[in-house]
Amino acid sequence: MTLTPFHVAIPVRNLEESRRFYADVLNCGEGRSSDDWVDFNLYGHQLVIHCDPNIGENNTLNLHHNAVDAKAVPVPHIGVVLEMEDWQLLAGRLKEKGVEFVIEPYIRFVGQPGEQATMFFLDPTGNALEFKSFKDIDGQLFAK
């Protein structure tokens, strides 16, 4: 199977604030845009931020949390599975930029099928983002 890019569109409270976050913090390349939305290249996938004035200029989204590996995982969330070196570089860049983590970068499910590096953080609107990595993506991504 050839993996193809996914497309996801998410709401943001302020287009310029979010544009800076995705471009400057996550290093996403910007694609097409309008006064209401911006396309980004998120590790080869198409992420589109859409301004939602109903959120309010200073509000954030409300998230539910589920327990996973004794951590409160925010729901919903989106993200990308990265090669370990890219995951480590991203974790370091986020720390340098002062991004506050919902779940600090760590290895979960240690010694179990599906052992993975993971981290969670929020964009300025409160969209939850998870980036993860496996030692062997093909062998561990869907391991039971």
JSON list of N, CA, C and O in Angstrom, two decimals, residues 23-81:
[
{"chain": "A", "resi": 23, "resn": "ALA", "atom": "N", "xyz": [3.41, 28.11, 11.21]},
{"chain": "A", "resi": 23, "resn": "ALA", "atom": "CA", "xyz": [4.60, 28.41, 10.40]},
{"chain": "A", "resi": 23, "resn": "ALA", "atom": "C", "xyz": [5.86, 28.48, 11.25]},
{"chain": "A", "resi": 23, "resn": "ALA", "atom": "O", "xyz": [6.87, 27.85, 10.93]},
{"chain": "A", "resi": 24, "resn": "ASP", "atom": "N", "xyz": [5.83, 29.23, 12.34]},
{"chain": "A", "resi": 24, "resn": "ASP", "atom": "CA", "xyz": [7.03, 29.51, 13.12]},
{"chain": "A", "resi": 24, "resn": "ASP", "atom": "C", "xyz": [7.38, 28.44, 14.15]},
{"chain": "A", "resi": 24, "resn": "ASP", "atom": "O", "xyz": [8.55, 28.18, 14.40]},
{"chain": "A", "resi": 25, "resn": "VAL", "atom": "N", "xyz": [6.38, 27.84, 14.77]},
{"chain": "A", "resi": 25, "resn": "VAL", "atom": "CA", "xyz": [6.64, 26.83, 15.80]},
{"chain": "A", "resi": 25, "resn": "VAL", "atom": "C", "xyz": [6.75, 25.43, 15.20]},
{"chain": "A", "resi": 25, "resn": "VAL", "atom": "O", "xyz": [7.68, 24.70, 15.49]},
{"chain": "A", "resi": 26, "resn": "LEU", "atom": "N", "xyz": [5.79, 25.08, 14.34]},
{"chain": "A", "resi": 26, "resn": "LEU", "atom": "CA", "xyz": [5.81, 23.74, 13.75]},
{"chain": "A", "resi": 26, "resn": "LEU", "atom": "C", "xyz": [6.55, 23.67, 12.42]},
{"chain": "A", "resi": 26, "resn": "LEU", "atom": "O", "xyz": [6.70, 22.59, 11.85]},
{"chain": "A", "resi": 27, "resn": "ASN", "atom": "N", "xyz": [7.00, 24.81, 11.91]},
{"chain": "A", "resi": 27, "resn": "ASN", "atom": "CA", "xyz": [7.74, 24.87, 10.64]},
{"chain": "A", "resi": 27, "resn": "ASN", "atom": "C", "xyz": [6.95, 24.33, 9.46]},
{"chain": "A", "resi": 27, "resn": "ASN", "atom": "O", "xyz": [7.51, 23.72, 8.54]},
{"chain": "A", "resi": 28, "resn": "CYS", "atom": "N", "xyz": [5.64, 24.53, 9.46]},
{"chain": "A", "resi": 28, "resn": "CYS", "atom": "CA", "xyz": [4.81, 24.10, 8.34]},
{"chain": "A", "resi": 28, "resn": "CYS", "atom": "C", "xyz": [4.92, 25.10, 7.20]},
{"chain": "A", "resi": 28, "resn": "CYS", "atom": "O", "xyz": [4.79, 26.31, 7.43]},
{"chain": "A", "resi": 29, "resn": "GLY", "atom": "N", "xyz": [5.13, 24.61, 6.00]},
{"chain": "A", "resi": 29, "resn": "GLY", "atom": "CA", "xyz": [5.13, 25.47, 4.83]},
{"chain": "A", "resi": 29, "resn": "GLY", "atom": "C", "xyz": [3.71, 25.89, 4.51]},
{"chain": "A", "resi": 29, "resn": "GLY", "atom": "O", "xyz": [2.79, 25.09, 4.59]},
{"chain": "A", "resi": 30, "resn": "GLU", "atom": "N", "xyz": [3.55, 27.16, 4.15]},
{"chain": "A", "resi": 30, "resn": "GLU", "atom": "CA", "xyz": [2.21, 27.66, 3.83]},
{"chain": "A", "resi": 30, "resn": "GLU", "atom": "C", "xyz": [1.90, 27.47, 2.36]},
{"chain": "A", "resi": 30, "resn": "GLU", "atom": "O", "xyz": [2.76, 27.69, 1.50]},
{"chain": "A", "resi": 31, "resn": "GLY", "atom": "N", "xyz": [0.67, 27.08, 2.08]},
{"chain": "A", "resi": 31, "resn": "GLY", "atom": "CA", "xyz": [0.19, 26.93, 0.71]},
{"chain": "A", "resi": 31, "resn": "GLY", "atom": "C", "xyz": [-0.80, 28.02, 0.39]},
{"chain": "A", "resi": 31, "resn": "GLY", "atom": "O", "xyz": [-0.59, 29.18, 0.73]},
{"chain": "A", "resi": 32, "resn": "ARG", "atom": "N", "xyz": [-1.90, 27.62, -0.23]},
{"chain": "A", "resi": 32, "resn": "ARG", "atom": "CA", "xyz": [-2.94, 28.59, -0.59]},
{"chain": "A", "resi": 32, "resn": "ARG", "atom": "C", "xyz": [-3.57, 29.18, 0.67]},
{"chain": "A", "resi": 32, "resn": "ARG", "atom": "O", "xyz": [-3.54, 28.59, 1.73]},
{"chain": "A", "resi": 33, "resn": "SER", "atom": "N", "xyz": [-4.18, 30.36, 0.49]},
{"chain": "A", "resi": 33, "resn": "SER", "atom": "CA", "xyz": [-4.87, 30.97, 1.62]},
{"chain": "A", "resi": 33, "resn": "SER", "atom": "C", "xyz": [-5.91, 31.96, 1.11]},
{"chain": "A", "resi": 33, "resn": "SER", "atom": "O", "xyz": [-5.92, 32.33, -0.07]},
{"chain": "A", "resi": 34, "resn": "SER", "atom": "N", "xyz": [-6.78, 32.35, 2.01]},
{"chain": "A", "resi": 34, "resn": "SER", "atom": "CA", "xyz": [-7.75, 33.40, 1.74]},
{"chain": "A", "resi": 34, "resn": "SER", "atom": "C", "xyz": [-7.86, 34.23, 3.02]},
{"chain": "A", "resi": 34, "resn": "SER", "atom": "O", "xyz": [-7.08, 34.04, 3.96]},
{"chain": "A", "resi": 35, "resn": "ASP", "atom": "N", "xyz": [-8.85, 35.09, 3.09]},
{"chain": "A", "resi": 35, "resn": "ASP", "atom": "CA", "xyz": [-9.06, 35.87, 4.30]},
{"chain": "A", "resi": 35, "resn": "ASP", "atom": "C", "xyz": [-9.60, 35.02, 5.45]},
{"chain": "A", "resi": 35, "resn": "ASP", "atom": "O", "xyz": [-9.59, 35.45, 6.60]},
{"chain": "A", "resi": 36, "resn": "ASP", "atom": "N", "xyz": [-10.07, 33.79, 5.14]},
{"chain": "A", "resi": 36, "resn": "ASP", "atom": "CA", "xyz": [-10.72, 32.95, 6.14]},
{"chain": "A", "resi": 36, "resn": "ASP", "atom": "C", "xyz": [-10.02, 31.63, 6.43]},
{"chain": "A", "resi": 36, "resn": "ASP", "atom": "O", "xyz": [-10.38, 30.94, 7.37]},
{"chain": "A", "resi": 37, "resn": "TRP", "atom": "N", "xyz": [-9.04, 31.25, 5.61]},
{"chain": "A", "resi": 37, "resn": "TRP", "atom": "CA", "xyz": [-8.38, 29.96, 5.80]},
{"chain": "A", "resi": 37, "resn": "TRP", "atom": "C", "xyz": [-6.96, 29.98, 5.25]},
{"chain": "A", "resi": 37, "resn": "TRP", "atom": "O", "xyz": [-6.63, 30.81, 4.42]},
{"chain": "A", "resi": 38, "resn": "VAL", "atom": "N", "xyz": [-6.14, 29.02, 5.72]},
{"chain": "A", "resi": 38, "resn": "VAL", "atom": "CA", "xyz": [-4.77, 28.87, 5.26]},
{"chain": "A", "resi": 38, "resn": "VAL", "atom": "C", "xyz": [-4.45, 27.37, 5.17]},
{"chain": "A", "resi": 38, "resn": "VAL", "atom": "O", "xyz": [-4.72, 26.62, 6.10]},
{"chain": "A", "resi": 39, "resn": "ASP", "atom": "N", "xyz": [-3.85, 26.96, 4.04]},
{"chain": "A", "resi": 39, "resn": "ASP", "atom": "CA", "xyz": [-3.35, 25.59, 3.86]},
{"chain": "A", "resi": 39, "resn": "ASP", "atom": "C", "xyz": [-1.92, 25.52, 4.39]},
{"chain": "A", "resi": 39, "resn": "ASP", "atom": "O", "xyz": [-1.12, 26.43, 4.14]},
{"chain": "A", "resi": 40, "resn": "PHE", "atom": "N", "xyz": [-1.58, 24.41, 5.05]},
{"chain": "A", "resi": 40, "resn": "PHE", "atom": "CA", "xyz": [-0.22, 24.17, 5.50]},
{"chain": "A", "resi": 40, "resn": "PHE", "atom": "C", "xyz": [0.23, 22.77, 5.12]},
{"chain": "A", "resi": 40, "resn": "PHE", "atom": "O", "xyz": [-0.58, 21.85, 5.06]},
{"chain": "A", "resi": 41, "resn": "ASN", "atom": "N", "xyz": [1.52, 22.63, 4.90]},
{"chain": "A", "resi": 41, "resn": "ASN", "atom": "CA", "xyz": [2.14, 21.34, 4.69]},
{"chain": "A", "resi": 41, "resn": "ASN", "atom": "C", "xyz": [2.62, 20.85, 6.05]},
{"chain": "A", "resi": 41, "resn": "ASN", "atom": "O", "xyz": [3.63, 21.31, 6.57]},
{"chain": "A", "resi": 42, "resn": "LEU", "atom": "N", "xyz": [1.90, 19.90, 6.63]},
{"chain": "A", "resi": 42, "resn": "LEU", "atom": "CA", "xyz": [2.22, 19.33, 7.93]},
{"chain": "A", "resi": 42, "resn": "LEU", "atom": "C", "xyz": [2.87, 17.97, 7.69]},
{"chain": "A", "resi": 42, "resn": "LEU", "atom": "O", "xyz": [2.19, 16.96, 7.58]},
{"chain": "A", "resi": 43, "resn": "TYR", "atom": "N", "xyz": [4.19, 17.97, 7.53]},
{"chain": "A", "resi": 43, "resn": "TYR", "atom": "CA", "xyz": [4.94, 16.74, 7.26]},
{"chain": "A", "resi": 43, "resn": "TYR", "atom": "C", "xyz": [4.36, 15.98, 6.06]},
{"chain": "A", "resi": 43, "resn": "TYR", "atom": "O", "xyz": [4.20, 14.77, 6.09]},
{"chain": "A", "resi": 44, "resn": "GLY", "atom": "N", "xyz": [4.03, 16.71, 5.00]},
{"chain": "A", "resi": 44, "resn": "GLY", "atom": "CA", "xyz": [3.53, 16.09, 3.78]},
{"chain": "A", "resi": 44, "resn": "GLY", "atom": "C", "xyz": [2.02, 15.91, 3.73]},
{"chain": "A", "resi": 44, "resn": "GLY", "atom": "O", "xyz": [1.48, 15.42, 2.75]},
{"chain": "A", "resi": 45, "resn": "HIS", "atom": "N", "xyz": [1.33, 16.32, 4.77]},
{"chain": "A", "resi": 45, "resn": "HIS", "atom": "CA", "xyz": [-0.13, 16.22, 4.83]},
{"chain": "A", "resi": 45, "resn": "HIS", "atom": "C", "xyz": [-0.72, 17.63, 4.75]},
{"chain": "A", "resi": 45, "resn": "HIS", "atom": "O", "xyz": [-0.08, 18.61, 5.11]},
{"chain": "A", "resi": 46, "resn": "GLN", "atom": "N", "xyz": [-1.96, 17.71, 4.30]},
{"chain": "A", "resi": 46, "resn": "GLN", "atom": "CA", "xyz": [-2.60, 19.02, 4.13]},
{"chain": "A", "resi": 46, "resn": "GLN", "atom": "C", "xyz": [-3.44, 19.36, 5.36]},
{"chain": "A", "resi": 46, "resn": "GLN", "atom": "O", "xyz": [-4.48, 18.75, 5.61]},
{"chain": "A", "resi": 47, "resn": "LEU", "atom": "N", "xyz": [-2.98, 20.33, 6.11]},
{"chain": "A", "resi": 47, "resn": "LEU", "atom": "CA", "xyz": [-3.70, 20.87, 7.26]},
{"chain": "A", "resi": 47, "resn": "LEU", "atom": "C", "xyz": [-4.24, 22.22, 6.86]},
{"chain": "A", "resi": 47, "resn": "LEU", "atom": "O", "xyz": [-3.49, 23.07, 6.37]},
{"chain": "A", "resi": 48, "resn": "VAL", "atom": "N", "xyz": [-5.53, 22.43, 7.06]},
{"chain": "A", "resi": 48, "resn": "VAL", "atom": "CA", "xyz": [-6.13, 23.72, 6.75]},
{"chain": "A", "resi": 48, "resn": "VAL", "atom": "C", "xyz": [-6.72, 24.30, 8.03]},
{"chain": "A", "resi": 48, "resn": "VAL", "atom": "O", "xyz": [-7.47, 23.63, 8.73]},
{"chain": "A", "resi": 49, "resn": "ILE", "atom": "N", "xyz": [-6.32, 25.53, 8.33]},
{"chain": "A", "resi": 49, "resn": "ILE", "atom": "CA", "xyz": [-6.92, 26.23, 9.47]},
{"chain": "A", "resi": 49, "resn": "ILE", "atom": "C", "xyz": [-7.99, 27.17, 8.92]},
{"chain": "A", "resi": 49, "resn": "ILE", "atom": "O", "xyz": [-7.76, 27.89, 7.96]},
{"chain": "A", "resi": 50, "resn": "HIS", "atom": "N", "xyz": [-9.16, 27.11, 9.52]},
{"chain": "A", "resi": 50, "resn": "HIS", "atom": "CA", "xyz": [-10.29, 27.95, 9.13]},
{"chain": "A", "resi": 50, "resn": "HIS", "atom": "C", "xyz": [-10.66, 28.84, 10.30]},
{"chain": "A", "resi": 50, "resn": "HIS", "atom": "O", "xyz": [-10.87, 28.35, 11.41]},
{"chain": "A", "resi": 51, "resn": "CYS", "atom": "N", "xyz": [-10.76, 30.13, 10.05]},
{"chain": "A", "resi": 51, "resn": "CYS", "atom": "CA", "xyz": [-11.17, 31.06, 11.10]},
{"chain": "A", "resi": 51, "resn": "CYS", "atom": "C", "xyz": [-12.64, 30.82, 11.45]},
{"chain": "A", "resi": 51, "resn": "CYS", "atom": "O", "xyz": [-13.50, 30.77, 10.57]},
{"chain": "A", "resi": 52, "resn": "ASP", "atom": "N", "xyz": [-12.91, 30.63, 12.73]},
{"chain": "A", "resi": 52, "resn": "ASP", "atom": "CA", "xyz": [-14.27, 30.46, 13.23]},
{"chain": "A", "resi": 52, "resn": "ASP", "atom": "C", "xyz": [-14.54, 31.58, 14.24]},
{"chain": "A", "resi": 52, "resn": "ASP", "atom": "O", "xyz": [-14.14, 31.49, 15.40]},
{"chain": "A", "resi": 53, "resn": "PRO", "atom": "N", "xyz": [-15.21, 32.64, 13.80]},
{"chain": "A", "resi": 53, "resn": "PRO", "atom": "CA", "xyz": [-15.45, 33.77, 14.69]},
{"chain": "A", "resi": 53, "resn": "PRO", "atom": "C", "xyz": [-16.33, 33.41, 15.89]},
{"chain": "A", "resi": 53, "resn": "PRO", "atom": "O", "xyz": [-16.35, 34.15, 16.88]},
{"chain": "A", "resi": 54, "resn": "ASN", "atom": "N", "xyz": [-17.03, 32.30, 15.84]},
{"chain": "A", "resi": 54, "resn": "ASN", "atom": "CA", "xyz": [-17.86, 31.87, 16.97]},
{"chain": "A", "resi": 54, "resn": "ASN", "atom": "C", "xyz": [-17.05, 31.44, 18.18]},
{"chain": "A", "resi": 54, "resn": "ASN", "atom": "O", "xyz": [-17.57, 31.38, 19.29]},
{"chain": "A", "resi": 55, "resn": "ILE", "atom": "N", "xyz": [-15.77, 31.12, 17.97]},
{"chain": "A", "resi": 55, "resn": "ILE", "atom": "CA", "xyz": [-14.92, 30.71, 19.09]},
{"chain": "A", "resi": 55, "resn": "ILE", "atom": "C", "xyz": [-14.66, 31.91, 19.99]},
{"chain": "A", "resi": 55, "resn": "ILE", "atom": "O", "xyz": [-14.61, 31.79, 21.20]},
{"chain": "A", "resi": 56, "resn": "GLY", "atom": "N", "xyz": [-14.50, 33.08, 19.40]},
{"chain": "A", "resi": 56, "resn": "GLY", "atom": "CA", "xyz": [-14.20, 34.27, 20.18]},
{"chain": "A", "resi": 56, "resn": "GLY", "atom": "C", "xyz": [-12.71, 34.51, 20.22]},
{"chain": "A", "resi": 56, "resn": "GLY", "atom": "O", "xyz": [-11.91, 33.56, 20.29]},
{"chain": "A", "resi": 57, "resn": "GLU", "atom": "N", "xyz": [-12.32, 35.75, 20.20]},
{"chain": "A", "resi": 57, "resn": "GLU", "atom": "CA", "xyz": [-10.92, 36.15, 20.07]},
{"chain": "A", "resi": 57, "resn": "GLU", "atom": "C", "xyz": [-10.02, 35.60, 21.18]},
{"chain": "A", "resi": 57, "resn": "GLU", "atom": "O", "xyz": [-8.86, 35.30, 20.95]},
{"chain": "A", "resi": 58, "resn": "ASN", "atom": "N", "xyz": [-10.52, 35.48, 22.40]},
{"chain": "A", "resi": 58, "resn": "ASN", "atom": "CA", "xyz": [-9.68, 35.04, 23.52]},
{"chain": "A", "resi": 58, "resn": "ASN", "atom": "C", "xyz": [-10.07, 33.68, 24.07]},
{"chain": "A", "resi": 58, "resn": "ASN", "atom": "O", "xyz": [-9.53, 33.24, 25.08]},
{"chain": "A", "resi": 59, "resn": "ASN", "atom": "N", "xyz": [-11.02, 33.01, 23.44]},
{"chain": "A", "resi": 59, "resn": "ASN", "atom": "CA", "xyz": [-11.49, 31.72, 23.94]},
{"chain": "A", "resi": 59, "resn": "ASN", "atom": "C", "xyz": [-10.65, 30.58, 23.37]},
{"chain": "A", "resi": 59, "resn": "ASN", "atom": "O", "xyz": [-9.94, 30.73, 22.38]},
{"chain": "A", "resi": 60, "resn": "THR", "atom": "N", "xyz": [-10.75, 29.44, 24.01]},
{"chain": "A", "resi": 60, "resn": "THR", "atom": "CA", "xyz": [-10.14, 28.22, 23.51]},
{"chain": "A", "resi": 60, "resn": "THR", "atom": "C", "xyz": [-11.21, 27.14, 23.45]},
{"chain": "A", "resi": 60, "resn": "THR", "atom": "O", "xyz": [-12.26, 27.25, 24.07]},
{"chain": "A", "resi": 61, "resn": "LEU", "atom": "N", "xyz": [-10.94, 26.10, 22.69]},
{"chain": "A", "resi": 61, "resn": "LEU", "atom": "CA", "xyz": [-11.87, 24.99, 22.54]},
{"chain": "A", "resi": 61, "resn": "LEU", "atom": "C", "xyz": [-11.94, 24.17, 23.82]},
{"chain": "A", "resi": 61, "resn": "LEU", "atom": "O", "xyz": [-10.95, 24.05, 24.54]},
{"chain": "A", "resi": 62, "resn": "ASN", "atom": "N", "xyz": [-13.09, 23.61, 24.08]},
{"chain": "A", "resi": 62, "resn": "ASN", "atom": "CA", "xyz": [-13.24, 22.69, 25.20]},
{"chain": "A", "resi": 62, "resn": "ASN", "atom": "C", "xyz": [-12.91, 21.29, 24.72]},
{"chain": "A", "resi": 62, "resn": "ASN", "atom": "O", "xyz": [-13.38, 20.86, 23.66]},
{"chain": "A", "resi": 63, "resn": "LEU", "atom": "N", "xyz": [-12.11, 20.58, 25.47]},
{"chain": "A", "resi": 63, "resn": "LEU", "atom": "CA", "xyz": [-11.69, 19.24, 25.10]},
{"chain": "A", "resi": 63, "resn": "LEU", "atom": "C", "xyz": [-12.12, 18.25, 26.17]},
{"chain": "A", "resi": 63, "resn": "LEU", "atom": "O", "xyz": [-12.18, 18.58, 27.36]},
{"chain": "A", "resi": 64, "resn": "HIS", "atom": "N", "xyz": [-12.40, 17.04, 25.75]},
{"chain": "A", "resi": 64, "resn": "HIS", "atom": "CA", "xyz": [-12.63, 15.92, 26.66]},
{"chain": "A", "resi": 64, "resn": "HIS", "atom": "C", "xyz": [-11.27, 15.25, 26.87]},
{"chain": "A", "resi": 64, "resn": "HIS", "atom": "O", "xyz": [-10.36, 15.41, 26.06]},
{"chain": "A", "resi": 65, "resn": "HIS", "atom": "N", "xyz": [-11.11, 14.52, 27.95]},
{"chain": "A", "resi": 65, "resn": "HIS", "atom": "CA", "xyz": [-9.86, 13.79, 28.19]},
{"chain": "A", "resi": 65, "resn": "HIS", "atom": "C", "xyz": [-10.17, 12.34, 28.53]},
{"chain": "A", "resi": 65, "resn": "HIS", "atom": "O", "xyz": [-11.11, 12.07, 29.28]},
{"chain": "A", "resi": 66, "resn": "ASN", "atom": "N", "xyz": [-9.40, 11.43, 27.97]},
{"chain": "A", "resi": 66, "resn": "ASN", "atom": "CA", "xyz": [-9.48, 10.01, 28.29]},
{"chain": "A", "resi": 66, "resn": "ASN", "atom": "C", "xyz": [-8.14, 9.55, 28.84]},
{"chain": "A", "resi": 66, "resn": "ASN", "atom": "O", "xyz": [-7.09, 10.03, 28.42]},
{"chain": "A", "resi": 67, "resn": "ALA", "atom": "N", "xyz": [-8.19, 8.61, 29.78]},
{"chain": "A", "resi": 67, "resn": "ALA", "atom": "CA", "xyz": [-6.96, 8.07, 30.36]},
{"chain": "A", "resi": 67, "resn": "ALA", "atom": "C", "xyz": [-6.31, 7.08, 29.40]},
{"chain": "A", "resi": 67, "resn": "ALA", "atom": "O", "xyz": [-6.96, 6.14, 28.94]},
{"chain": "A", "resi": 68, "resn": "VAL", "atom": "N", "xyz": [-5.04, 7.32, 29.10]},
{"chain": "A", "resi": 68, "resn": "VAL", "atom": "CA", "xyz": [-4.22, 6.40, 28.30]},
{"chain": "A", "resi": 68, "resn": "VAL", "atom": "C", "xyz": [-2.86, 6.36, 28.98]},
{"chain": "A", "resi": 68, "resn": "VAL", "atom": "O", "xyz": [-2.23, 7.40, 29.15]},
{"chain": "A", "resi": 69, "resn": "ASP", "atom": "N", "xyz": [-2.42, 5.19, 29.38]},
{"chain": "A", "resi": 69, "resn": "ASP", "atom": "CA", "xyz": [-1.13, 5.04, 30.04]},
{"chain": "A", "resi": 69, "resn": "ASP", "atom": "C", "xyz": [-1.01, 6.00, 31.23]},
{"chain": "A", "resi": 69, "resn": "ASP", "atom": "O", "xyz": [0.02, 6.64, 31.42]},
{"chain": "A", "resi": 70, "resn": "ALA", "atom": "N", "xyz": [-2.11, 6.11, 31.98]},
{"chain": "A", "resi": 70, "resn": "ALA", "atom": "CA", "xyz": [-2.17, 6.97, 33.19]},
{"chain": "A", "resi": 70, "resn": "ALA", "atom": "C", "xyz": [-1.97, 8.46, 32.90]},
{"chain": "A", "resi": 70, "resn": "ALA", "atom": "O", "xyz": [-1.57, 9.22, 33.77]},
{"chain": "A", "resi": 71, "resn": "LYS", "atom": "N", "xyz": [-2.25, 8.88, 31.68]},
{"chain": "A", "resi": 71, "resn": "LYS", "atom": "CA", "xyz": [-2.17, 10.29, 31.30]},
{"chain": "A", "resi": 71, "resn": "LYS", "atom": "C", "xyz": [-3.54, 10.72, 30.77]},
{"chain": "A", "resi": 71, "resn": "LYS", "atom": "O", "xyz": [-4.28, 9.93, 30.22]},
{"chain": "A", "resi": 72, "resn": "ALA", "atom": "N", "xyz": [-3.86, 11.99, 30.91]},
{"chain": "A", "resi": 72, "resn": "ALA", "atom": "CA", "xyz": [-5.13, 12.55, 30.42]},
{"chain": "A", "resi": 72, "resn": "ALA", "atom": "C", "xyz": [-4.95, 13.01, 28.98]},
{"chain": "A", "resi": 72, "resn": "ALA", "atom": "O", "xyz": [-4.45, 14.11, 28.72]},
{"chain": "A", "resi": 73, "resn": "VAL", "atom": "N", "xyz": [-5.35, 12.17, 28.04]},
{"chain": "A", "resi": 73, "resn": "VAL", "atom": "CA", "xyz": [-5.18, 12.44, 26.61]},
{"chain": "A", "resi": 73, "resn": "VAL", "atom": "C", "xyz": [-6.36, 13.30, 26.12]},
{"chain": "A", "resi": 73, "resn": "VAL", "atom": "O", "xyz": [-7.52, 12.91, 26.29]},
{"chain": "A", "resi": 74, "resn": "PRO", "atom": "N", "xyz": [-6.06, 14.46, 25.53]},
{"chain": "A", "resi": 74, "resn": "PRO", "atom": "CA", "xyz": [-7.14, 15.33, 25.05]},
{"chain": "A", "resi": 74, "resn": "PRO", "atom": "C", "xyz": [-7.82, 14.75, 23.79]},
{"chain": "A", "resi": 74, "resn": "PRO", "atom": "O", "xyz": [-7.15, 14.23, 22.91]},
{"chain": "A", "resi": 75, "resn": "VAL", "atom": "N", "xyz": [-9.14, 14.88, 23.78]},
{"chain": "A", "resi": 75, "resn": "VAL", "atom": "CA", "xyz": [-9.95, 14.40, 22.65]},
{"chain": "A", "resi": 75, "resn": "VAL", "atom": "C", "xyz": [-10.88, 15.52, 22.23]},
{"chain": "A", "resi": 75, "resn": "VAL", "atom": "O", "xyz": [-11.53, 16.12, 23.08]},
{"chain": "A", "resi": 76, "resn": "PRO", "atom": "N", "xyz": [-10.96, 15.82, 20.93]},
{"chain": "A", "resi": 76, "resn": "PRO", "atom": "CA", "xyz": [-10.24, 15.20, 19.83]},
{"chain": "A", "resi": 76, "resn": "PRO", "atom": "C", "xyz": [-8.81, 15.72, 19.74]},
{"chain": "A", "resi": 76, "resn": "PRO", "atom": "O", "xyz": [-8.47, 16.74, 20.33]},
{"chain": "A", "resi": 77, "resn": "HIS", "atom": "N", "xyz": [-7.99, 15.01, 18.97]},
{"chain": "A", "resi": 77, "resn": "HIS", "atom": "CA", "xyz": [-6.65, 15.49, 18.65]},
{"chain": "A", "resi": 77, "resn": "HIS", "atom": "C", "xyz": [-6.25, 14.96, 17.28]},
{"chain": "A", "resi": 77, "resn": "HIS", "atom": "O", "xyz": [-6.81, 14.00, 16.78]},
{"chain": "A", "resi": 78, "resn": "ILE", "atom": "N", "xyz": [-5.29, 15.66, 16.68]},
{"chain": "A", "resi": 78, "resn": "ILE", "atom": "CA", "xyz": [-4.74, 15.25, 15.39]},
{"chain": "A", "resi": 78, "resn": "ILE", "atom": "C", "xyz": [-3.22, 15.26, 15.52]},
{"chain": "A", "resi": 78, "resn": "ILE", "atom": "O", "xyz": [-2.68, 15.85, 16.45]},
{"chain": "A", "resi": 79, "resn": "GLY", "atom": "N", "xyz": [-2.55, 14.63, 14.58]},
{"chain": "A", "resi": 79, "resn": "GLY", "atom": "CA", "xyz": [-1.11, 14.66, 14.60]},
{"chain": "A", "resi": 79, "resn": "GLY", "atom": "C", "xyz": [-0.53, 13.78, 13.52]},
{"chain": "A", "resi": 79, "resn": "GLY", "atom": "O", "xyz": [-1.26, 13.28, 12.66]},
{"chain": "A", "resi": 80, "resn": "VAL", "atom": "N", "xyz": [0.76, 13.57, 13.60]},
{"chain": "A", "resi": 80, "resn": "VAL", "atom": "CA", "xyz": [1.48, 12.82, 12.59]},
{"chain": "A", "resi": 80, "resn": "VAL", "atom": "C", "xyz": [2.42, 11.85, 13.29]},
{"chain": "A", "resi": 80, "resn": "VAL", "atom": "O", "xyz": [3.00, 12.17, 14.33]},
{"chain": "A", "resi": 81, "resn": "VAL", "atom": "N", "xyz": [2.57, 10.66, 12.71]},
{"chain": "A", "resi": 81, "resn": "VAL", "atom": "CA", "xyz": [3.58, 9.70, 13.16]},
{"chain": "A", "resi": 81, "resn": "VAL", "atom": "C", "xyz": [4.87, 10.04, 12.41]},
{"chain": "A", "resi": 81, "resn": "VAL", "atom": "O", "xyz": [4.88, 10.07, 11.19]}
]
